[in-house]
Amino acid sequence: MYDLHIHSLLSDGVLLPSEIARRYEEKGYKIIAITDHCDYSNLKTSLESIIDFCSHWPKNSQIKIIPGVELTHIPPEQFAPLTKLAREFGAKIVIGHGETPVEPVARGTNRAALLAGVDILAHPGAITEEDALLAKEKGIFLELTARHGHNEENNHVALIAQKVGANLILDNDAHKPEDIITPAELKNVALKAGLNEEQINQIYRIEEKFLEKLI
């Protein structure tokens, strides 16, 4: 019932935030976050737009929208200052664009994002056990993703997170209408990654506690 990694037309998505919200509501989701790709060039303006949108979303709606960002393809040394700025500008969720196997992400990005204290490390690829332990220590979620290409390392991420006790999270990483799958289909991503029903329920329980602090 949750997806905390979604892109609108404010970055490389194709949908207005309102259409994102309506399509997710129709699929049965209760809470989502709009987390457009950001760096120094657009962090402030992107967050201002999403925060303004969220502030005008009907309070009685069946779906709640959280403003956030995904810090994307930035030099590793910029994660600390940009994470701090994102929170100062009002981001409730900060995602680090991890070392996916299908994009030329700078080496060392996973660790830099974790040290900076992001909330979610997205599609962290062949994350090391050392970095997974750091995620556990800092309470940072490691993402299992439905997005094609990025999901190639889901099994590895699930295995190493379970080994060290790091928190996992399930996200669509949606950019267009056809990316918005149902909660049941998103759950199937975790099943394909080798998790069982109890492990998936534990993911939801931990995510719910995290969201309670934001809403």
mmCIF file of C-alpha atoms in Angstrom:
data_model
loop_
_atom_site.group_PDB
_atom_site.id
_atom_site.type_symbol
_atom_site.label_atom_id
_atom_site.label_comp_id
_atom_site.label_asym_id
_atom_site.label_seq_id
_atom_site.Cartn_x
_atom_site.Cartn_y
_atom_site.Cartn_z
ATOM 1 C CA MET A 1 0.000 0.000 0.000
ATOM 2 C CA TYR A 2 3.071 2.273 -0.074
ATOM 3 C CA ASP A 3 5.459 3.500 -2.762
ATOM 4 C CA LEU A 4 8.077 6.057 -1.792
ATOM 5 C CA HIS A 5 9.973 6.328 -5.096
ATOM 6 C CA ILE A 6 8.064 8.043 -7.929
ATOM 7 C CA HIS A 7 9.035 10.550 -10.631
ATOM 8 C CA SER A 8 6.822 13.249 -12.138
ATOM 9 C CA LEU A 9 7.327 15.499 -15.158
ATOM 10 C CA LEU A 10 9.352 17.755 -12.876
ATOM 11 C CA SER A 11 12.233 15.413 -13.713
ATOM 12 C CA ASP A 12 12.131 12.514 -16.173
ATOM 13 C CA GLY A 13 8.601 11.260 -15.487
ATOM 14 C CA VAL A 14 5.680 11.986 -17.809
ATOM 15 C CA LEU A 15 2.802 12.591 -15.381
ATOM 16 C CA LEU A 16 1.633 15.570 -13.382
ATOM 17 C CA PRO A 17 1.664 14.978 -9.612
ATOM 18 C CA SER A 18 -2.155 15.029 -9.599
ATOM 19 C CA GLU A 19 -2.311 12.249 -12.177
ATOM 20 C CA ILE A 20 0.277 10.252 -10.254
ATOM 21 C CA ALA A 21 -1.826 10.577 -7.107
ATOM 22 C CA ARG A 22 -5.049 9.575 -8.851
ATOM 23 C CA ARG A 23 -3.536 6.581 -10.619
ATOM 24 C CA TYR A 24 -1.946 5.336 -7.398
ATOM 25 C CA GLU A 25 -5.192 5.881 -5.505
ATOM 26 C CA GLU A 26 -7.036 3.823 -8.113
ATOM 27 C CA LYS A 27 -4.504 1.000 -7.646
ATOM 28 C CA GLY A 28 -5.209 0.902 -3.917
ATOM 29 C CA TYR A 29 -2.165 2.668 -2.470
ATOM 30 C CA LYS A 30 -2.545 4.666 0.761
ATOM 31 C CA ILE A 31 0.723 6.615 0.938
ATOM 32 C CA ILE A 32 3.147 7.630 -1.812
ATOM 33 C CA ALA A 33 6.124 9.951 -2.118
ATOM 34 C CA ILE A 34 7.004 11.993 -5.195
ATOM 35 C CA THR A 35 10.804 11.981 -5.362
ATOM 36 C CA ASP A 36 12.073 13.622 -8.522
ATOM 37 C CA HIS A 37 15.688 13.438 -9.645
ATOM 38 C CA CYS A 38 17.667 16.342 -8.223
ATOM 39 C CA ASP A 39 21.127 17.867 -7.979
ATOM 40 C CA TYR A 40 22.281 21.417 -7.208
ATOM 41 C CA SER A 41 20.610 22.727 -10.371
ATOM 42 C CA ASN A 42 17.004 21.969 -9.417
ATOM 43 C CA LEU A 43 16.830 20.859 -5.781
ATOM 44 C CA LYS A 44 15.159 23.997 -4.452
ATOM 45 C CA THR A 45 12.736 24.554 -7.323
ATOM 46 C CA SER A 46 11.693 20.906 -7.532
ATOM 47 C CA LEU A 47 11.000 20.709 -3.811
ATOM 48 C CA GLU A 48 9.110 24.013 -3.801
ATOM 49 C CA SER A 49 6.821 22.667 -6.540
ATOM 50 C CA ILE A 50 6.144 19.326 -4.857
ATOM 51 C CA ILE A 51 5.665 20.843 -1.410
ATOM 52 C CA ASP A 52 3.204 23.347 -2.891
ATOM 53 C CA PHE A 53 1.347 20.492 -4.577
ATOM 54 C CA CYS A 54 1.228 18.436 -1.367
ATOM 55 C CA SER A 55 -0.012 21.405 0.656
ATOM 56 C CA HIS A 56 -2.988 21.767 -1.694
ATOM 57 C CA TRP A 57 -3.852 18.062 -1.872
ATOM 58 C CA PRO A 58 -7.264 17.413 -0.239
ATOM 59 C CA LYS A 59 -6.885 16.501 3.421
ATOM 60 C CA ASN A 60 -9.779 14.021 3.162
ATOM 61 C CA SER A 61 -8.259 12.133 0.229
ATOM 62 C CA GLN A 62 -7.822 8.382 0.540
ATOM 63 C CA ILE A 63 -4.173 8.751 -0.473
ATOM 64 C CA LYS A 64 -1.484 10.804 1.257
ATOM 65 C CA ILE A 65 1.385 12.406 -0.683
ATOM 66 C CA ILE A 66 4.840 13.009 0.799
ATOM 67 C CA PRO A 67 7.352 15.434 -0.785
ATOM 68 C CA GLY A 68 10.837 14.088 -1.390
ATOM 69 C CA VAL A 69 13.819 13.976 -3.730
ATOM 70 C CA GLU A 70 16.154 11.451 -5.304
ATOM 71 C CA LEU A 71 19.725 12.739 -5.391
ATOM 72 C CA THR A 72 20.885 11.396 -8.730
ATOM 73 C CA HIS A 73 24.267 10.917 -10.424
ATOM 74 C CA ILE A 74 25.917 13.491 -8.203
ATOM 75 C CA PRO A 75 29.599 13.309 -7.251
ATOM 76 C CA PRO A 76 29.807 11.234 -4.060
ATOM 77 C CA GLU A 77 31.213 14.141 -2.047
ATOM 78 C CA GLN A 78 28.027 16.140 -2.733
ATOM 79 C CA PHE A 79 25.719 13.714 -0.917
ATOM 80 C CA ALA A 80 26.336 15.183 2.546
ATOM 81 C CA PRO A 81 25.677 18.852 1.663
ATOM 82 C CA LEU A 82 22.769 18.069 -0.688
ATOM 83 C CA THR A 83 21.074 15.752 1.802
ATOM 84 C CA LYS A 84 21.301 18.523 4.399
ATOM 85 C CA LEU A 85 19.950 21.103 1.933
ATOM 86 C CA ALA A 86 17.101 18.831 0.859
ATOM 87 C CA ARG A 87 15.922 18.508 4.439
ATOM 88 C CA GLU A 88 16.275 22.263 5.007
ATOM 89 C CA PHE A 89 14.172 22.890 1.889
ATOM 90 C CA GLY A 90 11.432 20.605 3.228
ATOM 91 C CA ALA A 91 12.051 17.122 1.828
ATOM 92 C CA LYS A 92 10.418 14.525 4.060
ATOM 93 C CA ILE A 93 12.156 11.669 2.229
ATOM 94 C CA VAL A 94 15.644 11.753 0.713
ATOM 95 C CA ILE A 95 16.606 8.951 -1.652
ATOM 96 C CA GLY A 96 20.109 8.265 -2.880
ATOM 97 C CA HIS A 97 20.320 6.984 -6.470
ATOM 98 C CA GLY A 98 22.409 3.892 -5.807
ATOM 99 C CA GLU A 99 24.956 2.013 -7.902
ATOM 100 C CA THR A 100 22.518 0.304 -10.246
ATOM 101 C CA PRO A 101 24.090 -2.128 -12.739
ATOM 102 C CA VAL A 102 22.489 -0.390 -15.739
ATOM 103 C CA GLU A 103 23.713 3.206 -15.345
ATOM 104 C CA PRO A 104 27.200 4.765 -15.036
ATOM 105 C CA VAL A 105 26.830 5.754 -11.387
ATOM 106 C CA ALA A 106 30.066 6.945 -9.784
ATOM 107 C CA ARG A 107 31.848 4.312 -7.744
ATOM 108 C CA GLY A 108 31.518 5.038 -4.038
ATOM 109 C CA THR A 109 28.005 6.464 -4.424
ATOM 110 C CA ASN A 110 26.372 3.818 -2.222
ATOM 111 C CA ARG A 111 28.662 4.511 0.708
ATOM 112 C CA ALA A 112 28.553 8.293 0.300
ATOM 113 C CA ALA A 113 24.743 8.269 0.313
ATOM 114 C CA LEU A 114 24.674 6.063 3.412
ATOM 115 C CA LEU A 115 27.182 8.229 5.263
ATOM 116 C CA ALA A 116 25.118 11.307 4.358
ATOM 117 C CA GLY A 117 22.091 9.765 6.042
ATOM 118 C CA VAL A 118 19.618 9.398 3.204
ATOM 119 C CA ASP A 119 16.381 7.604 4.063
ATOM 120 C CA ILE A 120 16.442 5.127 1.164
ATOM 121 C CA LEU A 121 19.314 3.825 -0.965
ATOM 122 C CA ALA A 122 17.612 3.060 -4.265
ATOM 123 C CA HIS A 123 18.574 0.076 -6.406
ATOM 124 C CA PRO A 124 21.995 -0.301 -4.738
ATOM 125 C CA GLY A 125 23.216 -2.967 -7.176
ATOM 126 C CA ALA A 126 25.964 -5.258 -5.936
ATOM 127 C CA ILE A 127 26.071 -3.569 -2.528
ATOM 128 C CA THR A 128 28.808 -4.832 -0.241
ATOM 129 C CA GLU A 129 28.217 -6.440 3.127
ATOM 130 C CA GLU A 130 30.149 -3.581 4.734
ATOM 131 C CA ASP A 131 27.804 -0.997 3.227
ATOM 132 C CA ALA A 132 24.743 -3.057 4.117
ATOM 133 C CA LEU A 133 25.957 -3.077 7.733
ATOM 134 C CA LEU A 134 26.293 0.705 7.563
ATOM 135 C CA ALA A 135 22.711 0.913 6.299
ATOM 136 C CA LYS A 136 21.607 -1.204 9.254
ATOM 137 C CA GLU A 137 23.490 0.987 11.747
ATOM 138 C CA LYS A 138 21.926 4.169 10.342
ATOM 139 C CA GLY A 139 18.438 2.730 9.839
ATOM 140 C CA ILE A 140 18.496 3.329 6.087
ATOM 141 C CA PHE A 141 16.275 1.283 3.782
ATOM 142 C CA LEU A 142 17.826 -0.739 0.946
ATOM 143 C CA GLU A 143 15.462 -0.825 -2.004
ATOM 144 C CA LEU A 144 14.042 -3.757 -3.922
ATOM 145 C CA THR A 145 12.706 -2.237 -7.114
ATOM 146 C CA ALA A 146 10.166 -3.140 -9.748
ATOM 147 C CA ARG A 147 11.978 -1.051 -12.364
ATOM 148 C CA HIS A 148 13.406 -3.017 -15.289
ATOM 149 C CA GLY A 149 17.195 -3.093 -15.320
ATOM 150 C CA HIS A 150 17.559 -1.685 -11.829
ATOM 151 C CA ASN A 151 15.928 -4.881 -10.526
ATOM 152 C CA GLU A 152 18.698 -7.144 -11.838
ATOM 153 C CA GLU A 153 20.391 -7.168 -8.421
ATOM 154 C CA ASN A 154 17.227 -7.535 -6.302
ATOM 155 C CA ASN A 155 18.139 -11.067 -5.245
ATOM 156 C CA HIS A 156 21.588 -9.948 -4.119
ATOM 157 C CA VAL A 157 20.202 -6.932 -2.240
ATOM 158 C CA ALA A 158 17.591 -9.079 -0.494
ATOM 159 C CA LEU A 159 20.146 -11.748 0.425
ATOM 160 C CA ILE A 160 22.745 -9.394 1.865
ATOM 161 C CA ALA A 161 20.158 -7.284 3.702
ATOM 162 C CA GLN A 162 18.734 -10.404 5.333
ATOM 163 C CA LYS A 163 22.246 -11.587 6.193
ATOM 164 C CA VAL A 164 23.191 -8.439 8.118
ATOM 165 C CA GLY A 165 19.712 -7.395 9.282
ATOM 166 C CA ALA A 166 19.374 -4.213 7.195
ATOM 167 C CA ASN A 167 15.925 -2.818 6.452
ATOM 168 C CA LEU A 168 14.437 -3.420 3.008
ATOM 169 C CA ILE A 169 11.777 -1.428 1.177
ATOM 170 C CA LEU A 170 9.681 -2.135 -1.938
ATOM 171 C CA ASP A 171 9.320 0.604 -4.575
ATOM 172 C CA ASN A 172 8.084 0.970 -8.143
ATOM 173 C CA ASP A 173 10.456 3.764 -9.242
ATOM 174 C CA ALA A 174 7.610 4.774 -11.568
ATOM 175 C CA HIS A 175 8.128 7.224 -14.432
ATOM 176 C CA LYS A 176 5.067 6.572 -16.615
ATOM 177 C CA PRO A 177 1.549 5.082 -16.276
ATOM 178 C CA GLU A 178 2.537 1.532 -17.140
ATOM 179 C CA ASP A 179 5.097 1.548 -14.293
ATOM 180 C CA ILE A 180 2.356 1.914 -11.696
ATOM 181 C CA ILE A 181 1.684 -1.673 -10.691
ATOM 182 C CA THR A 182 -0.691 -2.845 -7.964
ATOM 183 C CA PRO A 183 0.457 -3.447 -4.374
ATOM 184 C CA ALA A 184 0.064 -7.183 -5.035
ATOM 185 C CA GLU A 185 2.347 -6.958 -8.066
ATOM 186 C CA LEU A 186 4.862 -4.962 -6.056
ATOM 187 C CA LYS A 187 4.774 -7.621 -3.352
ATOM 188 C CA ASN A 188 5.566 -10.166 -6.056
ATOM 189 C CA VAL A 189 8.835 -8.311 -6.682
ATOM 190 C CA ALA A 190 9.882 -9.281 -3.163
ATOM 191 C CA LEU A 191 8.756 -12.875 -3.648
ATOM 192 C CA LYS A 192 10.842 -13.092 -6.825
ATOM 193 C CA ALA A 193 13.804 -11.746 -4.858
ATOM 194 C CA GLY A 194 13.546 -14.760 -2.551
ATOM 195 C CA LEU A 195 11.670 -13.324 0.425
ATOM 196 C CA ASN A 196 8.869 -15.195 2.153
ATOM 197 C CA GLU A 197 5.522 -13.864 3.378
ATOM 198 C CA GLU A 198 6.722 -13.173 6.929
ATOM 199 C CA GLN A 199 9.799 -11.319 5.705
ATOM 200 C CA ILE A 200 7.608 -9.181 3.441
ATOM 201 C CA ASN A 201 5.189 -8.452 6.275
ATOM 202 C CA GLN A 202 8.158 -7.360 8.379
ATOM 203 C CA ILE A 203 9.142 -4.907 5.631
ATOM 204 C CA TYR A 204 5.663 -3.392 5.775
ATOM 205 C CA ARG A 205 5.707 -3.151 9.578
ATOM 206 C CA ILE A 206 9.028 -1.305 9.644
ATOM 207 C CA GLU A 207 7.946 0.984 6.796
ATOM 208 C CA GLU A 208 4.718 1.819 8.637
ATOM 209 C CA LYS A 209 6.682 2.907 11.723
ATOM 210 C CA PHE A 210 8.872 5.104 9.514
ATOM 211 C CA LEU A 211 5.834 6.687 7.856
ATOM 212 C CA GLU A 212 4.096 7.325 11.184
ATOM 213 C CA LYS A 213 6.880 9.789 11.999
ATOM 214 C CA LEU A 214 6.343 11.693 8.733
ATOM 215 C CA ILE A 215 2.563 12.033 8.644
#
